[in-house]
Each structure stands twice: as structure tokens, then as C-alpha cells.
CSV table of C-alpha atoms in Angstrom, one decimal:
chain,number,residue,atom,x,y,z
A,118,UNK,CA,-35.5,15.5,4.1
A,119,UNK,CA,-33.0,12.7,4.9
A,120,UNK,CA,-29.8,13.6,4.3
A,121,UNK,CA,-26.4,11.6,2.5
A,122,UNK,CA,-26.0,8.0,3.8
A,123,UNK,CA,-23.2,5.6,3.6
A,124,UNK,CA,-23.2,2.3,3.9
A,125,UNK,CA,-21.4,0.5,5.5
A,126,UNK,CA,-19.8,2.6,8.5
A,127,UNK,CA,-16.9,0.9,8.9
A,128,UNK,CA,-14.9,-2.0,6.4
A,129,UNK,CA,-12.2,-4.7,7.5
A,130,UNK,CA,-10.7,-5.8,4.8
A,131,UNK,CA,-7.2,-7.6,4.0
A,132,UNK,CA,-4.5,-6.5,1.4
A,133,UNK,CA,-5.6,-7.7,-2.3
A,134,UNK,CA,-9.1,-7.6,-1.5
A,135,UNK,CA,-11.7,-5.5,-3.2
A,136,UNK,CA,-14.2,-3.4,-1.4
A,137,UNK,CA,-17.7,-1.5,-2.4
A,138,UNK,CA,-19.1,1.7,-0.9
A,139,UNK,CA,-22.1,2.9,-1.5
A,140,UNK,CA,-23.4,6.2,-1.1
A,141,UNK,CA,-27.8,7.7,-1.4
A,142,UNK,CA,-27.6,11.2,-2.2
A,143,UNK,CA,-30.5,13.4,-0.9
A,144,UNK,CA,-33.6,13.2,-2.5
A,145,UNK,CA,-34.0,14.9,-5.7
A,146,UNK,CA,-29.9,15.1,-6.0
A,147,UNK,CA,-28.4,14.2,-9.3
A,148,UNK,CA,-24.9,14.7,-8.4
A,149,UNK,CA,-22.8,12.6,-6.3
A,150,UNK,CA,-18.8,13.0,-5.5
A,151,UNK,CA,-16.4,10.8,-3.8
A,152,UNK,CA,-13.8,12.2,-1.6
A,153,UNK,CA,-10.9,10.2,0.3
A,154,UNK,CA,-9.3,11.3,3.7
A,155,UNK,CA,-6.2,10.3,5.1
A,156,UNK,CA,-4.2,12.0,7.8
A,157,UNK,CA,-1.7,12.5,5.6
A,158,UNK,CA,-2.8,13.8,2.1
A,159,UNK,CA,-6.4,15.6,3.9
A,160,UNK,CA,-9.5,15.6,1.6
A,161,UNK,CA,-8.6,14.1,-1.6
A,162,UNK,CA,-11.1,14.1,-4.5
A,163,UNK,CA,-11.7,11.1,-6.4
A,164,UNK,CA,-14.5,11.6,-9.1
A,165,UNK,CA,-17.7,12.9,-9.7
A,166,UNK,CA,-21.1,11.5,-11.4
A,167,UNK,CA,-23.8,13.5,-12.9
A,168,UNK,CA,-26.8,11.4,-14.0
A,169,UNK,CA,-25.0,8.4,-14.5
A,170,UNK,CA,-22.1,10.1,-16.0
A,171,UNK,CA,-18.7,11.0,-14.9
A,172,UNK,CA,-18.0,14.4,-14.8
A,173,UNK,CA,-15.0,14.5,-13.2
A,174,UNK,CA,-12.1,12.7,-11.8
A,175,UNK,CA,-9.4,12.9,-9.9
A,176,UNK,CA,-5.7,11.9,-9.6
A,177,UNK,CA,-5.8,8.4,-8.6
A,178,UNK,CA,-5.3,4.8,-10.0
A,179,UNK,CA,-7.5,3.3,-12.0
A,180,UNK,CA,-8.0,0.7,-9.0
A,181,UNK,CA,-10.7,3.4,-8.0
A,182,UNK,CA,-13.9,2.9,-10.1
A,183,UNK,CA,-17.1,4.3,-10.0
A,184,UNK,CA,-20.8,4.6,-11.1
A,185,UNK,CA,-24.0,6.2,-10.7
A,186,UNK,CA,-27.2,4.4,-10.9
A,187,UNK,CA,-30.4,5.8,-12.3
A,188,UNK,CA,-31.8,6.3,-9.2
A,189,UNK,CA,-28.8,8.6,-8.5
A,190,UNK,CA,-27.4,6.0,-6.0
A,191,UNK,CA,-23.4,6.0,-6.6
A,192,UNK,CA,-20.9,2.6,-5.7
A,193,UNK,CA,-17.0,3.4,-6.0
A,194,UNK,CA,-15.0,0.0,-6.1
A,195,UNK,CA,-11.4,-0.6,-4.9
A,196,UNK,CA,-10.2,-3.3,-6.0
A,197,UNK,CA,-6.5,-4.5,-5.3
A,198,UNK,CA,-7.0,-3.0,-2.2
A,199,UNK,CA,-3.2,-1.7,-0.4
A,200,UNK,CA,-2.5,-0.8,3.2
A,201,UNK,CA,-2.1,2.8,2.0
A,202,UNK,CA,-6.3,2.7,1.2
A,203,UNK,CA,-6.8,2.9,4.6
A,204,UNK,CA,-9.4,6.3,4.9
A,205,UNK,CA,-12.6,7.5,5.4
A,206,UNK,CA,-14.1,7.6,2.2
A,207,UNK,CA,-16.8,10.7,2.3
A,208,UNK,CA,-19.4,11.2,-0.6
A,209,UNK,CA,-21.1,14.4,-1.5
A,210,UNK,CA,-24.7,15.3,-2.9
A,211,UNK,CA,-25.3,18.3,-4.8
A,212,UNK,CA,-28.1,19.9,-7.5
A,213,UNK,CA,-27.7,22.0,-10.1
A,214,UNK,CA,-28.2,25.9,-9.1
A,215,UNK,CA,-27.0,25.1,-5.6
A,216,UNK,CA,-23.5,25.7,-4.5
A,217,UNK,CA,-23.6,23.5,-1.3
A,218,UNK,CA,-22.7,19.9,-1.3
A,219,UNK,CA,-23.9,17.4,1.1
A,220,UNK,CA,-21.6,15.5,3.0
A,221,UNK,CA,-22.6,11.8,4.3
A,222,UNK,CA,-20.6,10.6,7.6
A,223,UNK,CA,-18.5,8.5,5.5
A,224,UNK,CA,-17.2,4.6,5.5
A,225,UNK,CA,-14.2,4.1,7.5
A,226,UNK,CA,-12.3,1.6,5.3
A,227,UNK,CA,-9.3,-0.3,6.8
A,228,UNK,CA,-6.8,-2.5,5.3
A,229,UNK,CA,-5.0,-4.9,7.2
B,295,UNK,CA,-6.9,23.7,-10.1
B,296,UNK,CA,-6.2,27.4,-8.3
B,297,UNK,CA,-5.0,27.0,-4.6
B,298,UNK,CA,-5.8,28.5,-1.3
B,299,UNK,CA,-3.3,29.1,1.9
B,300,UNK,CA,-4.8,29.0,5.7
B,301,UNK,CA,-2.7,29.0,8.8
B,302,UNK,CA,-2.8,25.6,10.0
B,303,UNK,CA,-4.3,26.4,13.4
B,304,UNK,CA,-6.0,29.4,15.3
B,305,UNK,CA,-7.3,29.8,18.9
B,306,UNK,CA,-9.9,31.5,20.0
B,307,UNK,CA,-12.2,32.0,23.0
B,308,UNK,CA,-16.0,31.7,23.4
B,309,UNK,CA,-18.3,34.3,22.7
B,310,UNK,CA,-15.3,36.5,20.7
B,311,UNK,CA,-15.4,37.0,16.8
B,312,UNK,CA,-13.1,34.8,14.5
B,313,UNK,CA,-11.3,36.2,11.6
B,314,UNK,CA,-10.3,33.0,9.8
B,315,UNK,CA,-8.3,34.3,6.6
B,316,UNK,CA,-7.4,33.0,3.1
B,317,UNK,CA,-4.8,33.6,0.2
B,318,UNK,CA,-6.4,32.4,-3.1
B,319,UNK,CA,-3.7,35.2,-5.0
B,320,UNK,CA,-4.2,32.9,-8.3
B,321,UNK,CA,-7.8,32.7,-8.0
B,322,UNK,CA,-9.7,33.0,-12.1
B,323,UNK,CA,-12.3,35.7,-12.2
B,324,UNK,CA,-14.9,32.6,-12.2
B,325,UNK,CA,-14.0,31.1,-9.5
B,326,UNK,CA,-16.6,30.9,-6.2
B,327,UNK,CA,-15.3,31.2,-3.0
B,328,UNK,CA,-16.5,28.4,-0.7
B,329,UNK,CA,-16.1,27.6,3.1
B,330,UNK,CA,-16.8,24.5,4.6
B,331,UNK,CA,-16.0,23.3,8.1
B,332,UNK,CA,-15.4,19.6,9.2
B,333,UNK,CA,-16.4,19.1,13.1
B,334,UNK,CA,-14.5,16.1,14.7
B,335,UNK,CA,-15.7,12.5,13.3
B,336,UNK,CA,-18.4,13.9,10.4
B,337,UNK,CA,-18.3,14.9,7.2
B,338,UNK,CA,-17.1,18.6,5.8
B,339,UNK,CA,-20.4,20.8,6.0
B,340,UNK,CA,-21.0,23.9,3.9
B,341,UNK,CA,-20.6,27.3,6.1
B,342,UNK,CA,-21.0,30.6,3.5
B,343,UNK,CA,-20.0,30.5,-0.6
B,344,UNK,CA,-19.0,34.2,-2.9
B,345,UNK,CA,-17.9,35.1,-5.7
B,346,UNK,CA,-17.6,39.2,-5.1
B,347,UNK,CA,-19.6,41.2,-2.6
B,348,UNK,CA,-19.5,40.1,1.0
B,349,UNK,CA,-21.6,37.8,2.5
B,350,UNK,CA,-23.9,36.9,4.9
B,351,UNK,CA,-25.7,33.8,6.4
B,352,UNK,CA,-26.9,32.3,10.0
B,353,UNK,CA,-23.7,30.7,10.7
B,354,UNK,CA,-20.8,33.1,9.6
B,355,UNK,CA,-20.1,36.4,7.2
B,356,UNK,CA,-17.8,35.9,4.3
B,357,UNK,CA,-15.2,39.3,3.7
B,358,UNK,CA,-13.9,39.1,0.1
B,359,UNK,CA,-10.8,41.7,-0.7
B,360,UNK,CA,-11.9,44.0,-4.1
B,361,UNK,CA,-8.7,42.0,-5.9
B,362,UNK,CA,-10.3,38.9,-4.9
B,363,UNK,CA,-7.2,37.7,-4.0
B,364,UNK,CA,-8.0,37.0,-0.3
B,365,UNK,CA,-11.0,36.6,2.2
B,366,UNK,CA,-11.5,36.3,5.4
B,367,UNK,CA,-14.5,33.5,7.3
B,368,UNK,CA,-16.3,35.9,10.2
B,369,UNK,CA,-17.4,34.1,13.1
B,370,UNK,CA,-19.4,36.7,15.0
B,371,UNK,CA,-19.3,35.1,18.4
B,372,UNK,CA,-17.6,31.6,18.7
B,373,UNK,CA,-19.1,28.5,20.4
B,374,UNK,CA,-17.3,25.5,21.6
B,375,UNK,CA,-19.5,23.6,18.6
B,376,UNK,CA,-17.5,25.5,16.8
B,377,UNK,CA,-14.2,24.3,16.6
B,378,UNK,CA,-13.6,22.2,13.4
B,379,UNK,CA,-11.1,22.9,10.6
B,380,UNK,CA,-12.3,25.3,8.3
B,381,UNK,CA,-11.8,24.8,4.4
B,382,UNK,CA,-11.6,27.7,2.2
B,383,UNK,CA,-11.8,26.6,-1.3
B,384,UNK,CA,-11.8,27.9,-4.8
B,385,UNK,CA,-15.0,26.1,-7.4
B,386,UNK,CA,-15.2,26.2,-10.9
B,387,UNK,CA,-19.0,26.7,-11.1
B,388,UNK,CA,-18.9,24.3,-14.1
B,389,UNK,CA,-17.5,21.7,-11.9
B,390,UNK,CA,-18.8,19.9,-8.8
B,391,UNK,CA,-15.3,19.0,-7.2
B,392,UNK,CA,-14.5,20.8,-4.4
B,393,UNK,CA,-10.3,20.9,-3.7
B,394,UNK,CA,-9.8,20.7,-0.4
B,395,UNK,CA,-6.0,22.8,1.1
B,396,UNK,CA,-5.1,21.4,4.6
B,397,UNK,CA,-7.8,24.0,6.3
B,398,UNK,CA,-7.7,25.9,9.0
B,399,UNK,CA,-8.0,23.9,12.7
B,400,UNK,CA,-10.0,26.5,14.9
B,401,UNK,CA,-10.1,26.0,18.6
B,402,UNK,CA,-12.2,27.2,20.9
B,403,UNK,CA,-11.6,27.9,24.8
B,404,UNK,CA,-14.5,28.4,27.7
């Protein structure tokens, strides 16, 4: 079974820009979570989609969108983007009646 | 959201158990107790979940106090793979979020 992929790997982008990740969850996986890491602030959660729906969201500005496709694919959006965006943005895949979530390796996002 | 406390760092050498503790003293009675570990340049992976009773998988035993207000990650013989930083963290098993503490940063000496 293929596991959580992100694309892209790594992201340029300059101050005022906007920027979409994308994230596949594993086969099968309805749910899909967003999670931003800086050195600073460690493993921040941004929001979480359950068949196409948000579930839950985190404390951040609403510069940070989201949304879940049908296929269970999930985009976040920055736009605006700051030099404080600068992270590796992880997403997550999980199913209902299992605890574990699935970690992709993340998109490296940085802002000049 | 309840918090957890980890030391920030441990050491430990190959081949010796780990005891990699946790406070969660304002932990709700529904809360699951989850570890997850992040090796250097991937994403957090999932190690052992409880909610009660102890637990036991291939990669680590989790030791939960009766008042649930602490546990303790059991690595029965460290490798060099595994030095990470460990994540204890408290779940609402209504919610998917998982809130992440500054974890525990385990290394590992030869």
C-alpha cells in the first residue's frame, strides 16, 4: 500500500505570494490533517478534513485555507504568504477505528 | 486541549532499555494516550497508543500510572535508528488532531 505523498518537496516562494500543497492520503483514508513545523513553535496543527468537510481547525489566520476533494485528496492554500510561513508543512492520513495517523515527508515551504 | 510535559532531551546507549516519561496530570477520563516519534528529516510516525492498561507492540511498551496521570514509552533495547524526538500526546477519540508538546529528543550512543 503506498503511503502519504506530498507534493511538491520543496517551495521558493517570495513575500505576498500565495502557495498550494497538496497532500494523497493512503488508499481507502478519508481523513486528512495538516500540521506546520517550525523550529520555534514545533508541530502546530492547522485543520482537519473528513470527507470533504472540516472537522477541525486550528489557531491560525484565515490566510490558511483548506479542502478535501472527493477522492479524499486535500490542498491547503496560503495566500499572503510572510517570512514567518517559512516550515515544513506535514499532512496526516487516518481512518475511522484506527488510532494511527499517517505522516507524509512533508513540503518544505520557504519564503524569501 | 489537555497538555503533556517530557524532558527535553535524554541519552541513552545501544542495546539498554529506555524509559521515556510523561506528565499528562490534566488528562479527561477519554483521553488516548498516543506516542509518536519523528526520526531526523521525515514525518512523526506512530510508536504505541492507550487509554488504560499497558501496552504492548513490535516497537515499544507503553506503562500507564492507575491515575492516568503519567506514562512512561519503554524501549526494550535501543538502536541508533532510534534516536528521534518522541511525542507523547493526549487524543480526543472524537477528534483526529493530534497536539504536539516540544517531545522528548532521545539519543542514542554505540
Amino acid at each position: 500500500k503506498a503511503g502519504v505523498t506530498q507534493t511538491p518537496r520543496y517551495l521558493i516562494k517570495t513575500r505576498g505570494q500565495q502557495v498550494t500543497l497538496s497532500c494523497s492520503p493512503i488508499s481507502g483514508h478519508r481523513s486528512v490533517s495538516w500540521y506546520q513545523q517550525t523550529p520555534g513553535q514545533g508541530l502546530q496543527f492547522l485543520f482537519e478534513y473528513f470527507s470533504e468537510t472540516q472537522r477541525n481547525k486550528g489557531n491560525f489566520p484565515g490566510r490558511f485555507s483548506g479542502r478535501q476533494f472527493s477522492n479524499s485528496r486535500s490542498e491547503m492554500n496560503v495566500s499572503t504568504l510572510e517570512l514567518g510561513d517559512s516550515a515544513l508543512y506535514l499532512c496526516a492520513s487516518g481512518t475511522s477505528g484506527i488510532h494511527e495517523q499517517f505522516f507524509g515527508p512533508g513540503t518544505r515551504l520557504t519564503v524569501l | 486541549d489537555a497538555k503533556t510535559t517530557q524532558p527535553n532531551s535524554m541519552e541513552s546507549n545501544e542495546e539498554e532499555p529506555v524509559h521515556l516519561p510523561c506528565n499528562h496530570s490534566t488528562i479527561s477520563g477519554t483521553d488516548y494516550i498516543h506516542w509518536y516519534r519523528q526520526l531526523p528529516s521525515q514525518g512523526p510516525e506512530y510508536v504505541i497508543h492507550g487509554l488504560t492498561s499497558n501496552v504492548n507492540n513490535r516497537m515499544a511498551s507503553l506503562a500507564i500510572a492507575e491515575d492516568r496521570k503519567s506514562s512512561t514509552l519503554i524501549l526494550h533495547r535501543a538502536t541508533l535508528r532510534d534516536a528521534a524526538v518522541y511525542y507523547c500526546i493526549l487524543r480526543d477519540p472524537q477528534g483526529g488532531k493530534l497536539i504536539f508538546g516540544q517531545g522528548t529528543e532521545l539519543s542514542v550512543k554505540p
